[in-house]
Short mmCIF file of C-alpha atoms in Angstrom, two decimals:
data_model
loop_
_atom_site.label_atom_id
_atom_site.label_comp_id
_atom_site.label_asym_id
_atom_site.label_seq_id
_atom_site.Cartn_x
_atom_site.Cartn_y
_atom_site.Cartn_z
CA MET A 1 -65.65 -45.74 104.21
CA ALA A 2 -66.20 -49.49 104.33
CA ASN A 3 -63.09 -51.61 104.75
CA GLU A 4 -60.76 -48.61 104.71
CA LYS A 5 -57.06 -49.41 104.64
CA HIS A 6 -54.82 -46.68 106.05
CA THR A 7 -51.03 -46.79 105.82
CA GLY A 8 -48.86 -44.48 107.92
CA LEU A 9 -45.51 -44.20 106.19
CA ASP A 10 -42.21 -42.92 107.55
CA PHE A 11 -40.21 -41.17 104.84
CA ASP A 12 -36.48 -40.50 105.29
CA GLY A 13 -34.63 -43.81 105.33
CA THR A 14 -37.82 -45.68 104.47
CA VAL A 15 -38.51 -44.26 101.01
CA THR A 16 -35.15 -42.54 100.61
CA ASP A 17 -31.53 -43.73 100.64
CA ALA A 18 -30.54 -42.08 103.93
CA GLU A 19 -26.86 -43.06 103.75
CA ARG A 20 -26.38 -41.54 100.31
CA GLU A 21 -28.37 -38.42 101.16
CA ALA A 22 -26.23 -37.74 104.22
CA LEU A 23 -22.78 -37.76 102.60
CA PRO A 24 -22.41 -33.97 102.16
CA TYR A 25 -24.02 -33.39 105.55
CA LEU A 26 -21.41 -35.61 107.21
CA GLU A 27 -18.55 -33.81 105.48
CA GLY A 28 -19.78 -30.48 106.75
CA TYR A 29 -20.53 -31.84 110.21
CA LYS A 30 -17.03 -33.27 110.63
CA ALA A 31 -15.53 -30.01 109.37
CA ASP A 32 -17.48 -28.12 112.05
CA VAL A 33 -16.28 -30.47 114.79
CA ALA A 34 -12.68 -30.15 113.62
CA GLN A 35 -12.96 -26.36 113.52
CA GLN A 36 -14.49 -26.23 117.01
CA LEU A 37 -11.60 -28.28 118.39
CA SER A 38 -8.93 -26.53 116.29
CA LEU A 39 -7.87 -29.92 114.96
CA PRO A 40 -6.64 -30.69 111.45
CA ARG A 41 -9.22 -32.77 109.62
CA GLU A 42 -6.94 -35.80 109.46
CA ASP A 43 -6.52 -35.69 113.24
CA LEU A 44 -10.28 -35.62 113.73
CA ASP A 45 -10.69 -38.54 111.32
CA ALA A 46 -8.13 -40.51 113.34
CA ILE A 47 -10.34 -40.01 116.42
CA TRP A 48 -13.68 -40.37 114.65
CA GLY A 49 -12.96 -43.76 113.11
CA PRO A 50 -12.26 -45.71 116.32
CA ILE A 51 -15.21 -44.11 118.13
CA GLU A 52 -17.51 -45.01 115.27
CA ALA A 53 -16.17 -48.58 115.29
CA GLU A 54 -16.79 -48.83 119.04
CA ILE A 55 -20.40 -47.69 118.62
CA LEU A 56 -21.08 -50.04 115.71
CA ALA A 57 -19.58 -52.93 117.67
CA SER A 58 -21.91 -52.28 120.64
CA PRO A 59 -25.07 -50.74 119.16
CA THR A 60 -27.22 -51.60 122.18
CA LYS A 61 -24.96 -49.55 124.46
CA PHE A 62 -25.16 -46.25 122.59
CA GLY A 63 -28.01 -44.09 121.32
CA TRP A 64 -29.54 -40.69 120.87
CA THR A 65 -30.18 -39.27 124.33
CA ASP A 66 -32.79 -36.65 125.16
CA LYS A 67 -32.42 -33.82 127.68
CA GLY A 68 -33.27 -36.24 130.47
CA GLY A 69 -30.35 -38.51 129.53
CA ARG A 70 -32.67 -41.24 128.21
CA ILE A 71 -31.81 -43.10 125.03
CA VAL A 72 -34.73 -42.58 122.66
CA ALA A 73 -33.33 -44.13 119.47
CA PRO A 74 -30.44 -46.37 118.41
CA ALA A 75 -27.21 -44.65 117.46
CA THR A 76 -27.54 -46.09 113.96
CA ALA A 77 -31.16 -44.99 113.45
CA ASP A 78 -29.84 -42.76 110.67
CA PRO A 79 -26.48 -41.25 109.65
CA LEU A 80 -27.33 -37.91 111.24
CA ILE A 81 -28.00 -39.48 114.62
CA LEU A 82 -24.85 -41.59 114.34
CA ALA A 83 -22.78 -38.47 113.65
CA ARG A 84 -24.28 -36.77 116.70
CA VAL A 85 -23.56 -39.77 118.94
CA ILE A 86 -19.97 -40.03 117.69
CA ALA A 87 -19.35 -36.32 118.20
CA ASP A 88 -20.95 -36.50 121.64
CA GLN A 89 -18.61 -39.33 122.63
CA ILE A 90 -15.59 -37.44 121.32
CA LEU A 91 -16.46 -34.30 123.27
CA CYS A 92 -17.07 -36.28 126.45
CA LYS A 93 -13.81 -38.21 126.18
CA LEU A 94 -11.78 -35.12 125.35
CA ARG A 95 -12.99 -33.55 128.56
CA SER A 96 -12.59 -36.59 130.82
CA LYS A 97 -9.87 -38.79 129.29
CA PRO A 98 -8.23 -37.14 126.25
CA GLU A 99 -5.28 -39.52 126.48
CA GLU A 100 -7.59 -42.37 125.42
CA LEU A 101 -7.95 -40.58 122.09
CA GLY A 102 -4.22 -39.95 121.78
CA ILE A 103 -4.65 -36.23 122.46
CA SER A 104 -2.70 -34.28 125.05
CA ALA A 105 -4.78 -32.03 127.27
CA SER A 106 -4.20 -28.34 126.61
CA THR A 107 -5.71 -25.06 127.68
CA SER A 108 -6.82 -24.26 124.13
CA LEU A 109 -8.54 -27.62 123.77
CA THR A 110 -10.23 -27.33 127.16
CA ASP A 111 -11.54 -23.87 126.25
CA ALA A 112 -13.06 -25.29 123.05
CA LEU A 113 -15.04 -27.95 124.90
CA PRO A 114 -18.58 -27.35 126.17
CA GLN A 115 -18.67 -27.01 129.94
CA ASP A 116 -21.71 -29.18 130.70
CA ASP A 117 -24.35 -31.46 129.16
CA ALA A 118 -26.62 -28.58 128.16
CA ALA A 119 -23.81 -26.70 126.43
CA ARG A 120 -22.70 -29.86 124.64
CA SER A 121 -26.23 -30.53 123.42
CA GLN A 122 -26.51 -26.95 122.21
CA LEU A 123 -23.22 -27.25 120.32
CA LEU A 124 -24.26 -30.52 118.67
CA GLY A 125 -27.56 -28.89 117.72
CA ARG A 126 -25.65 -26.06 116.08
CA PHE A 127 -23.59 -28.52 114.03
CA PHE A 128 -26.87 -30.16 112.95
CA GLY A 129 -28.43 -26.85 111.95
CA ASN A 130 -25.34 -25.72 110.07
CA ASN A 131 -25.38 -28.77 107.83
CA TYR A 132 -29.01 -29.90 107.52
CA GLY A 133 -29.45 -27.91 104.33
CA LYS A 134 -26.62 -29.90 102.72
CA LEU A 135 -28.66 -33.10 102.69
CA GLU A 136 -29.31 -34.34 99.17
CA THR A 137 -32.38 -36.13 97.82
CA HIS A 138 -31.92 -39.75 96.77
CA PHE A 139 -34.75 -42.25 96.68
CA ARG A 140 -34.62 -45.99 97.10
CA PRO A 141 -35.09 -47.87 93.81
CA GLY A 142 -38.72 -48.08 92.82
CA ALA A 143 -39.91 -45.30 95.12
CA ALA A 144 -42.44 -43.77 92.72
CA ASP A 145 -44.10 -47.09 91.88
CA PHE A 146 -44.13 -47.98 95.57
CA LEU A 147 -45.93 -44.77 96.54
CA ALA A 148 -48.38 -45.02 93.67
CA SER A 149 -49.24 -48.60 94.65
CA LEU A 150 -49.84 -47.57 98.27
CA LEU A 151 -52.24 -44.85 97.09
CA GLU A 152 -54.13 -47.46 95.09
CA LEU A 153 -54.27 -49.74 98.13
CA GLY A 154 -56.04 -47.21 100.34
CA ARG A 155 -55.37 -44.05 102.29
CA LEU A 156 -51.73 -43.06 102.65
CA THR A 157 -50.25 -40.56 105.11
CA VAL A 158 -46.56 -39.80 105.41
CA ILE A 159 -45.83 -39.36 109.13
CA THR A 160 -42.34 -38.03 109.68
CA ASN A 161 -40.06 -36.22 112.11
CA SER A 162 -38.94 -34.02 109.21
CA LYS A 163 -40.68 -30.78 108.37
CA THR A 164 -43.73 -31.14 106.15
CA LYS A 165 -42.40 -28.73 103.51
CA GLY A 166 -39.09 -30.57 103.31
CA VAL A 167 -40.77 -33.89 102.51
CA GLN A 168 -43.14 -32.20 100.07
CA ALA A 169 -40.10 -30.74 98.29
CA LYS A 170 -38.55 -34.20 98.00
CA LEU A 171 -41.81 -35.57 96.60
CA ALA A 172 -41.88 -32.72 94.09
CA THR A 173 -38.40 -33.77 92.97
CA LEU A 174 -39.61 -37.34 92.49
CA ARG A 175 -42.66 -36.06 90.59
CA GLN A 176 -40.39 -34.34 88.06
CA SER A 177 -39.40 -37.75 86.71
CA HIS A 178 -42.77 -39.36 87.52
CA PRO A 179 -45.39 -36.67 86.75
CA ALA A 180 -48.29 -39.11 87.15
CA LEU A 181 -47.55 -39.53 90.87
CA PRO A 182 -50.50 -37.96 92.76
CA GLU A 183 -50.21 -35.63 95.71
CA ILE A 184 -49.56 -37.39 99.03
CA GLU A 185 -50.68 -36.27 102.47
CA VAL A 186 -47.68 -35.39 104.66
CA ARG A 187 -47.72 -34.79 108.41
CA GLY A 188 -44.33 -33.57 109.58
CA GLY A 189 -42.90 -32.72 112.97
CA ALA A 190 -44.06 -36.01 114.49
CA GLU A 191 -41.33 -35.91 117.16
CA LYS A 192 -41.28 -39.69 117.46
CA TYR A 193 -38.30 -39.27 119.78
CA THR A 194 -40.00 -37.00 122.33
CA ILE A 195 -40.93 -38.53 125.69
CA VAL A 196 -44.01 -36.95 127.30
CA PRO A 197 -44.02 -38.02 131.00
CA ASP A 198 -47.74 -37.49 131.53
CA PHE A 199 -48.75 -39.37 128.36
CA VAL A 200 -50.52 -42.55 129.44
CA VAL A 201 -52.36 -45.22 127.44
CA ASP A 202 -54.21 -47.91 129.36
CA GLY A 203 -52.42 -51.23 129.17
CA ILE A 204 -49.11 -49.80 127.95
CA ALA A 205 -46.24 -49.59 130.44
CA ALA A 206 -44.00 -46.51 130.41
CA GLU A 207 -40.98 -48.73 129.75
CA LEU A 208 -40.55 -51.89 127.70
CA ASP A 209 -38.18 -54.68 128.68
CA CYS A 210 -36.77 -56.02 125.41
CA SER A 211 -34.18 -58.37 126.90
CA PRO A 212 -32.27 -60.33 125.84
CA HIS A 213 -32.08 -58.30 122.64
CA LEU A 214 -31.71 -54.95 124.38
CA VAL A 215 -30.51 -54.39 127.94
CA ARG A 216 -31.67 -50.78 128.26
CA PRO A 217 -35.34 -49.86 128.67
CA VAL A 218 -37.38 -48.60 125.72
CA PHE A 219 -39.52 -45.60 126.61
CA THR A 220 -43.05 -45.78 125.22
CA GLN A 221 -44.45 -42.37 126.21
CA ARG A 222 -44.13 -40.82 122.76
CA GLY A 223 -47.06 -38.47 123.22
CA LYS A 224 -46.24 -36.14 120.33
CA TYR A 225 -46.13 -39.08 117.93
CA PHE A 226 -49.42 -40.39 119.30
CA ASP A 227 -51.05 -37.02 118.62
CA VAL A 228 -49.91 -36.99 115.00
CA LEU A 229 -51.11 -40.56 114.51
CA ARG A 230 -54.48 -39.61 115.95
CA GLU A 231 -54.75 -36.46 113.85
CA SER A 232 -54.00 -38.47 110.71
CA GLY A 233 -57.21 -40.45 111.21
CA ILE A 234 -55.47 -43.80 111.16
CA PHE A 235 -57.24 -44.98 114.33
CA GLU A 236 -60.59 -44.86 112.49
CA ALA A 237 -59.49 -47.15 109.64
CA ASP A 238 -60.53 -50.80 109.43
CA THR A 239 -56.93 -51.93 108.90
CA ARG A 240 -53.99 -49.90 110.11
CA VAL A 241 -50.38 -50.44 109.06
CA VAL A 242 -47.39 -48.24 109.89
CA ALA A 243 -44.17 -48.67 107.90
CA GLY A 244 -40.71 -47.44 108.77
CA ASP A 245 -36.99 -48.17 109.01
CA VAL A 246 -36.52 -47.72 112.78
CA TRP A 247 -38.51 -49.96 115.10
CA GLU A 248 -38.00 -47.81 118.20
CA LEU A 249 -39.07 -44.59 116.49
CA ASP A 250 -41.54 -45.68 113.82
CA LEU A 251 -43.11 -49.00 114.79
CA MET A 252 -42.87 -49.56 118.53
CA LEU A 253 -45.75 -47.29 119.56
CA PRO A 254 -48.12 -48.15 116.68
CA ILE A 255 -47.71 -51.88 117.36
CA LEU A 256 -48.47 -51.28 121.04
CA LEU A 257 -51.59 -49.44 119.85
CA ASP A 258 -52.75 -52.57 118.03
CA MET A 259 -51.58 -51.56 114.56
CA LYS A 260 -49.40 -53.68 112.30
CA GLY A 261 -45.78 -52.78 111.57
CA ALA A 262 -43.94 -53.12 108.26
CA PHE A 263 -40.18 -52.85 108.83
CA ILE A 264 -37.67 -52.02 106.10
CA THR A 265 -34.01 -52.41 106.98
CA ARG A 266 -31.00 -50.33 106.00
CA PRO A 267 -27.33 -51.33 105.86
CA MET A 268 -26.81 -50.07 109.43
CA THR A 269 -30.01 -51.44 111.00
CA PRO A 270 -28.91 -52.89 114.37
CA GLU A 271 -29.43 -56.59 114.96
CA HIS A 272 -31.44 -56.00 118.13
CA GLU A 273 -34.11 -54.15 116.13
CA LYS A 274 -34.33 -56.99 113.63
CA ALA A 275 -34.66 -59.49 116.48
CA ILE A 276 -37.43 -57.50 118.17
CA VAL A 277 -39.36 -57.21 114.90
CA ARG A 278 -38.98 -60.95 114.32
CA GLN A 279 -40.70 -61.48 117.68
CA GLU A 280 -43.56 -59.33 116.43
CA ILE A 281 -43.66 -61.37 113.21
CA SER A 282 -44.17 -64.51 115.27
CA ARG A 283 -47.19 -62.79 116.85
CA GLY A 284 -48.62 -61.82 113.48
CA ARG A 285 -48.05 -58.12 114.09
CA ALA A 286 -45.19 -57.29 111.71
CA LYS A 287 -43.24 -58.06 108.55
CA ILE A 288 -39.65 -57.30 107.57
CA SER A 289 -37.99 -56.56 104.23
CA ASP A 290 -34.90 -54.83 102.86
CA ASN A 291 -36.35 -53.18 99.74
CA LEU A 292 -39.46 -51.28 98.65
CA GLU A 293 -40.86 -54.11 96.55
CA GLY A 294 -40.79 -56.38 99.58
CA LEU A 295 -42.14 -53.64 101.82
CA LEU A 296 -45.12 -53.12 99.51
CA SER A 297 -45.88 -56.84 99.58
CA ASP A 298 -45.63 -56.82 103.38
CA ILE A 299 -47.97 -53.85 103.73
CA ARG A 300 -50.54 -55.48 101.45
CA GLU A 301 -50.41 -58.70 103.46
CA LEU A 302 -50.66 -56.90 106.79
CA HIS A 303 -53.78 -55.08 105.57
CA GLN A 304 -55.57 -58.36 104.88
#
């Protein structure tokens, strides 16, 4: 197709209100942590609050770590990741320095704590699985018009870490109040967080140095994400724009692959991500907005 425009669109947090959707999930998640530690909920909240404040005060220091101990996304990438990072910090501190949290070490508490990194990761995964189904569906204002306009602009593919059926169900909910909204192609399970050590693209280093905005390395070998991008057909389009709410997960790799990035912020978007995207704006490779109307305008401009 001549002059084909193809937009790859992240979904949760980009089209939806991630903070609002996560409220019942967070309640259940905290309840699970409290139960695991045999703590009254108010005692857990007294620990949770300061740890959360510490993470929010130093967002470049904390993040979602993979099995290799590498940070693959900011702690504030979404409320679910933030909850995992907070719980991870609590479990680590209770094992090493419980007095810092105002808790006296006890045999019962020690027995409730995972014995190593693998066990802790497994426990956090269980909390996630227990509560994922509690997530609600809430869209950003103007979501239906935004999606319809993108379909009119050219080809649209939702590319998401979430399961395909889950996103399709959310779109079906939106279609109940906007029946004219056409079907949208969804490619789930993108695993934008997965590092594939043998994934190599000529001209792209395995690690990015984003100083002074970020002191830790950013790992570029997101091979699973690359495969989903390739399978979507976006590489064959004349103009290629990827839109999302997390630079490290959604936009970093596509921009390195010579696509354009449209960034939409959320209330908890870390400043270092905004600063990195502003650098890309100065190079003509990105735009930034805080609402869907602005994001649509940015995507249109980036396709020109």
